[in-house]
Amino acid sequence: MRKMIPQRKINFHAGPATLPESVLLQYARAVTELDDTGISLLELPHRGSEFISIVDECNELIRELCDLDNSFEVMWIQGGGRLQFGMVPMNFLGLDDTAAFADTGHWAAEAMEYAAHYGKTDNIASSRSTNYNCLPALPAVDANYKYLHITTNNTIYGTQWHHVPDVNLPLIADMSSDILGCARNYRRFDLFYAATQKNLGTPGLALVVVRRSMLEKTVRSLPPMFSYAAHAAQNSILQTANVSAQYATLLMLRWIKEMGIEHIINTNKEKARILYHALDNSNLFIPHVTQTAHRSTMNVCFTAKHPETEQAFLKLCDDNNIIGIKGHRSVGGFRVSLYNAVPLMHVEKLVQLMNEFEKDI
Ligand code: PMP
């Protein structure tokens, strides 16, 4: 296939992540002039009808792609994933309340640390002792907790909850690195949020979906910027909006719809399957997550049996225009992110290179 953007690299970064070429080209056009508005996307007033239509279409697409009914409110809030670590407890965890957390890695632990500023937290299950190479077994969760927080996909360690825990209390999830990338029953959650820089566009923004009945359970009075109810009441336009990031998200959501969500999910599974197959059959590369049921289809982490070969493999990738596979320092080795916009043929190319490298050493 001829590339529309010459010299474009194969990009496996964990986020900001690769975007479809068609999205980049539409975005580039909009920077010059958005549709026939006569102005640039970067100049677009955040309270004008054009931007309101952008937000409305994003909301509708999320409702459709996540199969949500009217009991959910869809919002877009600046501040990425981390602000949500704070907003969730600000809104729903009183000083004397306790929230339960499943500690499945760095981001899950950080969400719990933020919550501890506002109320009490219980770490009810953790896989820390094995450097998070699996998901912990969840005990029966006491319904007296204010909510249970999970991280559906653990970006740094490459584990993923494929089955949503069955609990009898509000379930809240950070879906930053697998939103719309895998099969999920989104209606099982009372609130979920996702930073946009992986499967949904560019950084700086977060999708927040909350069950309307939760909004009535807000535990303290908050300035509007920290209040979900205030964001919902203002259709996500409480302040000068991040117009360009919202537009990038709209283009991504349109692209997902055009490709078909089923097709995207199946392609993601296939990308992960061929990469794990290569790892499981390798004498050099070692997967970080060995329990297949816990493996992420979004981030695949592995090391080399002979660490001195890692630099050489990174260089080989670089020479072949493949970037973004250096592992996070907590695991070392390599991490390959397989988000929605990563084409299957890029993974095939990487696997071919892994096989050639292994033969040559
Ligand atoms: N949660 C998860 C699962 C993440 O992977 C990340 C970032 N990689 C974050 C939260 C933090 O997002 P942000 O940098 O937008 O605050």
Short mmCIF file of C-alpha atoms and ligand atoms in Angstrom, two decimals:
data_model
loop_
_atom_site.label_atom_id
_atom_site.label_comp_id
_atom_site.label_asym_id
_atom_site.label_seq_id
_atom_site.Cartn_x
_atom_site.Cartn_y
_atom_site.Cartn_z
CA MET A 1 0.00 0.00 0.00
CA ARG A 2 1.40 3.42 -0.96
CA LYS A 3 2.00 5.65 2.02
CA MET A 4 0.31 9.01 2.02
CA ILE A 5 2.91 10.41 4.41
CA PRO A 6 6.37 9.49 3.12
CA GLN A 7 9.00 8.31 5.65
CA ARG A 8 6.33 7.68 8.27
CA LYS A 9 7.73 5.41 10.99
CA ILE A 10 6.18 2.31 12.45
CA ASN A 11 5.25 3.66 15.87
CA PHE A 12 4.60 1.38 18.85
CA HIS A 13 4.75 4.12 21.51
CA ALA A 14 2.54 3.71 24.60
CA GLY A 15 0.97 7.14 24.26
CA PRO A 16 0.90 9.64 22.72
CA ALA A 17 0.39 6.85 20.24
CA THR A 18 0.19 6.38 16.51
CA LEU A 19 -2.88 7.74 14.74
CA PRO A 20 -4.39 6.63 11.43
CA GLU A 21 -2.94 8.48 8.45
CA SER A 22 -6.40 9.51 7.29
CA VAL A 23 -7.00 11.15 10.69
CA LEU A 24 -3.70 13.05 10.47
CA LEU A 25 -4.48 14.31 6.98
CA GLN A 26 -7.96 15.50 7.98
CA TYR A 27 -6.54 17.16 11.08
CA ALA A 28 -3.83 18.86 8.99
CA ARG A 29 -6.48 20.22 6.63
CA ALA A 30 -8.54 21.49 9.56
CA VAL A 31 -5.54 23.38 10.93
CA THR A 32 -5.66 25.44 7.75
CA GLU A 33 -9.43 25.62 7.53
CA LEU A 34 -12.04 23.63 9.43
CA ASP A 35 -14.58 22.41 6.87
CA ASP A 36 -15.98 25.55 5.20
CA THR A 37 -15.89 27.79 8.25
CA GLY A 38 -13.23 30.14 6.89
CA ILE A 39 -11.16 29.76 10.07
CA SER A 40 -8.60 27.34 11.42
CA LEU A 41 -9.41 24.64 13.95
CA LEU A 42 -6.85 26.38 16.19
CA GLU A 43 -8.94 29.55 16.09
CA LEU A 44 -12.31 27.93 16.64
CA PRO A 45 -14.39 29.60 19.40
CA HIS A 46 -15.27 27.09 22.09
CA ARG A 47 -18.82 28.41 22.54
CA GLY A 48 -19.68 28.60 18.83
CA SER A 49 -22.08 26.23 17.12
CA GLU A 50 -19.27 24.41 15.26
CA PHE A 51 -17.53 23.36 18.46
CA ILE A 52 -20.80 22.46 20.18
CA SER A 53 -21.51 20.14 17.22
CA ILE A 54 -18.06 18.56 17.63
CA VAL A 55 -18.75 17.78 21.31
CA ASP A 56 -22.27 16.55 20.55
CA GLU A 57 -21.02 14.19 17.83
CA CYS A 58 -18.26 12.86 20.14
CA ASN A 59 -20.92 12.16 22.78
CA GLU A 60 -23.19 10.39 20.30
CA LEU A 61 -20.35 8.27 18.95
CA ILE A 62 -19.30 7.23 22.47
CA ARG A 63 -22.90 6.27 23.26
CA GLU A 64 -23.09 4.21 20.09
CA LEU A 65 -19.64 2.57 20.25
CA CYS A 66 -19.87 1.79 23.99
CA ASP A 67 -23.52 0.78 23.63
CA LEU A 68 -24.67 3.08 26.44
CA ASP A 69 -28.23 3.92 27.29
CA ASN A 70 -29.61 7.20 28.58
CA SER A 71 -28.77 6.46 32.17
CA PHE A 72 -25.17 7.53 31.40
CA GLU A 73 -23.70 11.00 31.08
CA VAL A 74 -20.75 11.48 28.69
CA MET A 75 -18.18 14.20 29.42
CA TRP A 76 -14.80 15.44 28.22
CA ILE A 77 -12.55 16.97 30.87
CA GLN A 78 -9.08 18.49 30.45
CA GLY A 79 -6.21 17.23 32.60
CA GLY A 80 -5.78 13.72 31.14
CA GLY A 81 -5.93 10.56 33.20
CA ARG A 82 -4.36 11.86 36.39
CA LEU A 83 -6.93 14.56 37.04
CA GLN A 84 -9.51 11.77 37.15
CA PHE A 85 -7.46 10.01 39.85
CA GLY A 86 -8.35 13.08 41.93
CA MET A 87 -11.84 13.95 40.67
CA VAL A 88 -13.28 10.50 41.37
CA PRO A 89 -12.56 10.64 45.14
CA MET A 90 -13.29 14.39 45.34
CA ASN A 91 -16.79 13.67 44.09
CA PHE A 92 -17.52 10.27 45.60
CA LEU A 93 -15.28 9.57 48.61
CA GLY A 94 -16.11 11.39 51.86
CA LEU A 95 -13.53 11.84 54.63
CA ASP A 96 -14.93 8.90 56.63
CA ASP A 97 -15.66 6.67 53.63
CA THR A 98 -13.40 3.89 52.36
CA ALA A 99 -12.86 2.95 48.72
CA ALA A 100 -11.44 -0.40 47.59
CA PHE A 101 -8.63 -0.60 45.04
CA ALA A 102 -7.15 -3.45 43.04
CA ASP A 103 -3.44 -2.73 42.81
CA THR A 104 -2.44 -3.97 39.37
CA GLY A 105 0.48 -1.63 38.77
CA HIS A 106 1.83 1.88 38.73
CA TRP A 107 -1.32 3.69 37.55
CA ALA A 108 -3.66 1.71 39.78
CA ALA A 109 -1.44 2.52 42.76
CA GLU A 110 -1.28 6.18 41.82
CA ALA A 111 -5.08 6.38 41.59
CA MET A 112 -5.19 5.01 45.14
CA GLU A 113 -2.61 7.55 46.39
CA TYR A 114 -4.68 10.42 44.98
CA ALA A 115 -7.81 9.05 46.66
CA ALA A 116 -6.05 8.94 50.04
CA HIS A 117 -6.08 12.77 50.02
CA TYR A 118 -9.88 12.74 50.27
CA GLY A 119 -10.89 9.63 52.23
CA LYS A 120 -9.73 6.17 53.25
CA THR A 121 -8.47 3.52 50.86
CA ASP A 122 -8.09 -0.24 51.09
CA ASN A 123 -5.78 -2.13 48.80
CA ILE A 124 -7.85 -5.32 48.57
CA ALA A 125 -5.72 -7.22 46.03
CA SER A 126 -2.23 -6.66 44.68
CA SER A 127 0.18 -8.37 42.31
CA ARG A 128 3.06 -6.12 43.34
CA SER A 129 5.14 -8.98 44.79
CA THR A 130 5.56 -10.47 41.30
CA ASN A 131 6.22 -7.10 39.64
CA TYR A 132 2.62 -7.08 38.42
CA ASN A 133 3.13 -9.88 35.90
CA CYS A 134 -0.43 -11.12 36.54
CA LEU A 135 -3.74 -9.87 37.89
CA PRO A 136 -4.35 -10.53 41.59
CA ALA A 137 -7.26 -12.76 42.62
CA LEU A 138 -10.03 -10.47 43.82
CA PRO A 139 -11.61 -11.47 47.14
CA ALA A 140 -15.36 -11.01 47.62
CA VAL A 141 -15.69 -7.23 47.86
CA ASP A 142 -17.54 -5.86 50.89
CA ALA A 143 -20.51 -3.79 49.69
CA ASN A 144 -19.79 -1.23 52.44
CA TYR A 145 -16.94 0.21 50.44
CA LYS A 146 -17.95 3.41 48.68
CA TYR A 147 -16.74 1.97 45.38
CA LEU A 148 -14.22 -0.41 43.82
CA HIS A 149 -11.62 1.10 41.48
CA ILE A 150 -9.87 -1.03 38.87
CA THR A 151 -7.52 -0.27 35.98
CA THR A 152 -8.83 -2.34 33.09
CA ASN A 153 -5.51 -2.36 31.22
CA ASN A 154 -2.13 -1.94 32.88
CA THR A 155 -0.10 -0.03 30.34
CA ILE A 156 3.30 -0.53 31.96
CA TYR A 157 3.08 -4.25 32.76
CA GLY A 158 0.81 -5.55 29.99
CA THR A 159 -2.00 -7.12 32.00
CA GLN A 160 -5.70 -6.62 31.28
CA TRP A 161 -8.99 -7.51 32.96
CA HIS A 162 -10.82 -9.39 30.22
CA HIS A 163 -13.66 -10.19 32.60
CA VAL A 164 -15.20 -7.43 34.63
CA PRO A 165 -15.30 -8.34 38.34
CA ASP A 166 -18.80 -9.11 39.54
CA VAL A 167 -19.39 -6.83 42.53
CA ASN A 168 -22.26 -5.46 44.51
CA LEU A 169 -21.09 -1.86 44.84
CA PRO A 170 -20.30 0.98 42.44
CA LEU A 171 -17.59 -0.09 40.00
CA ILE A 172 -15.21 2.59 38.72
CA ALA A 173 -12.52 2.00 36.12
CA ASP A 174 -9.55 3.69 34.53
CA MET A 175 -9.79 2.54 30.89
CA SER A 176 -7.10 4.87 29.58
CA SER A 177 -5.26 2.23 27.62
CA ASP A 178 -7.99 -0.08 26.34
CA ILE A 179 -11.10 2.03 25.79
CA LEU A 180 -12.84 0.88 22.59
CA GLY A 181 -9.99 -1.55 21.97
CA CYS A 182 -11.53 -4.74 23.35
CA ALA A 183 -14.90 -6.35 23.95
CA ARG A 184 -16.46 -4.80 27.08
CA ASN A 185 -19.86 -4.43 28.58
CA TYR A 186 -19.54 -0.75 29.48
CA ARG A 187 -22.93 -0.75 31.20
CA ARG A 188 -21.43 -2.80 34.01
CA PHE A 189 -19.55 0.28 35.23
CA ASP A 190 -20.87 3.18 37.26
CA LEU A 191 -18.08 5.45 36.11
CA PHE A 192 -15.24 4.95 33.67
CA TYR A 193 -12.64 7.34 32.39
CA ALA A 194 -9.93 7.28 29.77
CA ALA A 195 -7.12 9.65 28.86
CA THR A 196 -7.40 10.28 25.13
CA GLN A 197 -3.78 9.87 23.96
CA LYS A 198 -3.87 6.11 23.26
CA ASN A 199 -7.02 4.84 21.58
CA LEU A 200 -8.96 8.10 21.35
CA GLY A 201 -6.76 10.85 19.96
CA THR A 202 -4.20 13.26 21.40
CA PRO A 203 -3.16 14.08 25.01
CA GLY A 204 -4.66 16.47 27.52
CA LEU A 205 -8.24 15.35 27.61
CA ALA A 206 -10.16 12.55 29.29
CA LEU A 207 -13.41 10.87 28.43
CA VAL A 208 -15.56 10.44 31.54
CA VAL A 209 -18.75 8.39 31.47
CA VAL A 210 -20.81 8.33 34.63
CA ARG A 211 -24.14 6.81 35.55
CA ARG A 212 -26.51 9.73 36.15
CA SER A 213 -27.65 8.30 39.48
CA MET A 214 -24.02 8.52 40.71
CA LEU A 215 -24.06 12.29 40.26
CA GLU A 216 -26.64 12.48 43.03
CA LYS A 217 -24.18 10.78 45.38
CA THR A 218 -21.60 13.60 45.29
CA VAL A 219 -20.15 13.79 48.80
CA ARG A 220 -18.88 17.36 49.08
CA SER A 221 -19.34 20.82 47.70
CA LEU A 222 -16.75 21.45 44.98
CA PRO A 223 -15.69 24.31 42.72
CA PRO A 224 -17.27 23.68 39.28
CA MET A 225 -14.02 22.59 37.59
CA PHE A 226 -13.80 19.59 39.97
CA SER A 227 -17.47 18.72 39.95
CA TYR A 228 -18.79 16.09 37.54
CA ALA A 229 -22.31 17.48 37.94
CA ALA A 230 -21.09 20.92 36.82
CA HIS A 231 -19.27 19.51 33.78
CA ALA A 232 -22.34 17.51 32.84
CA ALA A 233 -24.64 20.53 33.23
CA GLN A 234 -22.41 22.57 30.88
CA ASN A 235 -22.07 19.86 28.19
CA SER A 236 -18.28 19.71 28.86
CA ILE A 237 -17.83 23.40 28.00
CA LEU A 238 -17.21 24.81 31.45
CA GLN A 239 -14.03 26.66 30.52
CA THR A 240 -12.15 27.47 27.31
CA ALA A 241 -12.18 23.98 25.85
CA ASN A 242 -9.27 22.06 24.35
CA VAL A 243 -10.82 22.49 20.93
CA SER A 244 -8.06 20.83 18.89
CA ALA A 245 -7.78 17.73 21.13
CA GLN A 246 -11.56 17.35 21.02
CA TYR A 247 -11.48 17.50 17.23
CA ALA A 248 -8.71 14.86 17.08
CA THR A 249 -10.95 12.65 19.23
CA LEU A 250 -13.89 13.23 16.91
CA LEU A 251 -11.79 12.15 13.93
CA MET A 252 -10.65 9.02 15.82
CA LEU A 253 -14.20 8.11 16.81
CA ARG A 254 -15.44 8.57 13.23
CA TRP A 255 -12.56 6.37 12.06
CA ILE A 256 -13.41 3.64 14.59
CA LYS A 257 -17.03 3.72 13.48
CA GLU A 258 -16.05 3.58 9.81
CA MET A 259 -13.68 0.63 10.38
CA GLY A 260 -16.31 -1.08 12.55
CA ILE A 261 -15.76 -1.67 16.24
CA GLU A 262 -15.96 -5.47 15.78
CA HIS A 263 -13.29 -5.32 13.10
CA ILE A 264 -11.04 -3.16 15.32
CA ILE A 265 -11.42 -5.53 18.28
CA ASN A 266 -10.74 -8.62 16.15
CA THR A 267 -7.70 -7.01 14.55
CA ASN A 268 -6.37 -6.07 18.00
CA LYS A 269 -6.76 -9.70 19.09
CA GLU A 270 -4.93 -10.91 16.01
CA LYS A 271 -2.08 -8.42 16.48
CA ALA A 272 -1.64 -9.59 20.08
CA ARG A 273 -1.96 -13.27 19.09
CA ILE A 274 0.89 -13.17 16.58
CA LEU A 275 3.18 -11.26 18.91
CA TYR A 276 2.55 -13.52 21.94
CA HIS A 277 2.92 -16.55 19.65
CA ALA A 278 6.36 -15.28 18.60
CA LEU A 279 7.32 -14.71 22.26
CA ASP A 280 6.07 -18.10 23.41
CA ASN A 281 8.11 -19.78 20.67
CA SER A 282 11.24 -17.73 21.14
CA ASN A 283 14.51 -18.88 22.71
CA LEU A 284 15.58 -15.30 23.26
CA PHE A 285 12.60 -13.15 24.15
CA ILE A 286 10.68 -13.72 27.40
CA PRO A 287 7.12 -12.43 27.89
CA HIS A 288 6.58 -10.54 31.15
CA VAL A 289 3.04 -11.93 31.54
CA THR A 290 2.88 -15.69 31.30
CA GLN A 291 -0.74 -16.36 32.29
CA THR A 292 -2.50 -16.09 28.96
CA ALA A 293 -5.86 -15.09 30.53
CA HIS A 294 -4.21 -11.99 32.04
CA ARG A 295 -2.36 -10.86 28.94
CA SER A 296 -3.10 -7.47 27.49
CA THR A 297 -4.04 -7.12 23.84
CA MET A 298 -2.93 -3.49 24.04
CA ASN A 299 0.58 -3.49 25.55
CA VAL A 300 2.89 -6.48 25.18
CA CYS A 301 5.93 -6.44 27.49
CA PHE A 302 8.98 -8.68 27.18
CA THR A 303 12.66 -8.88 27.95
CA ALA A 304 15.62 -10.64 26.33
CA LYS A 305 17.23 -13.66 27.97
CA HIS A 306 20.61 -12.06 27.27
CA PRO A 307 20.15 -8.43 28.33
CA GLU A 308 23.24 -7.40 26.38
CA THR A 309 21.31 -8.09 23.16
CA GLU A 310 18.55 -5.60 24.00
CA GLN A 311 20.42 -2.55 22.70
CA ALA A 312 21.25 -4.39 19.48
CA PHE A 313 17.60 -5.26 18.90
CA LEU A 314 16.51 -1.69 19.58
CA LYS A 315 19.08 -0.51 17.05
CA LEU A 316 17.90 -3.04 14.47
CA CYS A 317 14.35 -1.78 14.94
CA ASP A 318 15.49 1.81 14.63
CA ASP A 319 17.36 0.98 11.42
CA ASN A 320 14.11 -0.49 10.13
CA ASN A 321 12.06 2.59 11.02
CA ILE A 322 10.41 0.92 14.00
CA ILE A 323 10.19 3.15 17.09
CA GLY A 324 8.63 3.18 20.55
CA ILE A 325 9.41 -0.34 21.75
CA LYS A 326 11.79 0.40 24.62
CA GLY A 327 10.21 -0.98 27.78
CA HIS A 328 9.20 1.13 30.75
CA ARG A 329 11.98 1.19 33.39
CA SER A 330 9.78 -0.80 35.82
CA VAL A 331 9.91 -3.88 33.59
CA GLY A 332 12.87 -3.12 31.32
CA GLY A 333 13.29 -4.80 27.94
CA PHE A 334 10.57 -3.97 25.48
CA ARG A 335 6.97 -2.84 25.36
CA VAL A 336 4.98 -2.92 22.16
CA SER A 337 1.72 -1.00 22.20
CA LEU A 338 -0.92 -2.34 19.86
CA TYR A 339 -3.58 0.35 20.11
CA ASN A 340 -6.44 0.65 17.64
CA ALA A 341 -4.52 2.66 15.04
CA VAL A 342 -1.59 0.19 14.80
CA PRO A 343 -1.98 -1.79 11.54
CA LEU A 344 -1.62 -5.58 11.62
CA MET A 345 1.15 -5.43 9.03
CA HIS A 346 3.30 -3.35 11.38
CA VAL A 347 3.15 -6.14 13.95
CA GLU A 348 3.95 -8.72 11.27
CA LYS A 349 7.00 -6.67 10.30
CA LEU A 350 8.17 -6.53 13.93
CA VAL A 351 7.72 -10.27 14.40
CA GLN A 352 9.68 -10.94 11.21
CA LEU A 353 12.50 -8.78 12.56
CA MET A 354 12.43 -10.58 15.92
CA ASN A 355 12.76 -13.93 14.16
CA GLU A 356 15.62 -12.72 11.97
CA PHE A 357 17.41 -11.22 14.96
CA GLU A 358 17.10 -14.41 16.96
CA LYS A 359 18.51 -16.48 14.09
CA ASP A 360 21.51 -14.17 13.76
CA ILE A 361 22.70 -14.15 17.35
N1 PMP B 1 -3.95 5.59 33.53
C1 PMP B 1 -3.33 4.76 32.68
C2 PMP B 1 -3.79 3.34 32.60
C3 PMP B 1 -2.27 5.21 31.89
O1 PMP B 1 -1.65 4.38 31.06
C4 PMP B 1 -1.87 6.57 31.99
C5 PMP B 1 -0.75 7.16 31.16
N2 PMP B 1 0.02 6.34 30.46
C6 PMP B 1 -2.53 7.39 32.91
C7 PMP B 1 -3.57 6.88 33.64
C8 PMP B 1 -2.12 8.82 33.09
O2 PMP B 1 -2.62 9.61 32.06
P1 PMP B 1 -2.13 11.13 31.90
O3 PMP B 1 -0.68 11.11 31.54
O4 PMP B 1 -3.02 11.65 30.79
O5 PMP B 1 -2.38 11.82 33.19
#
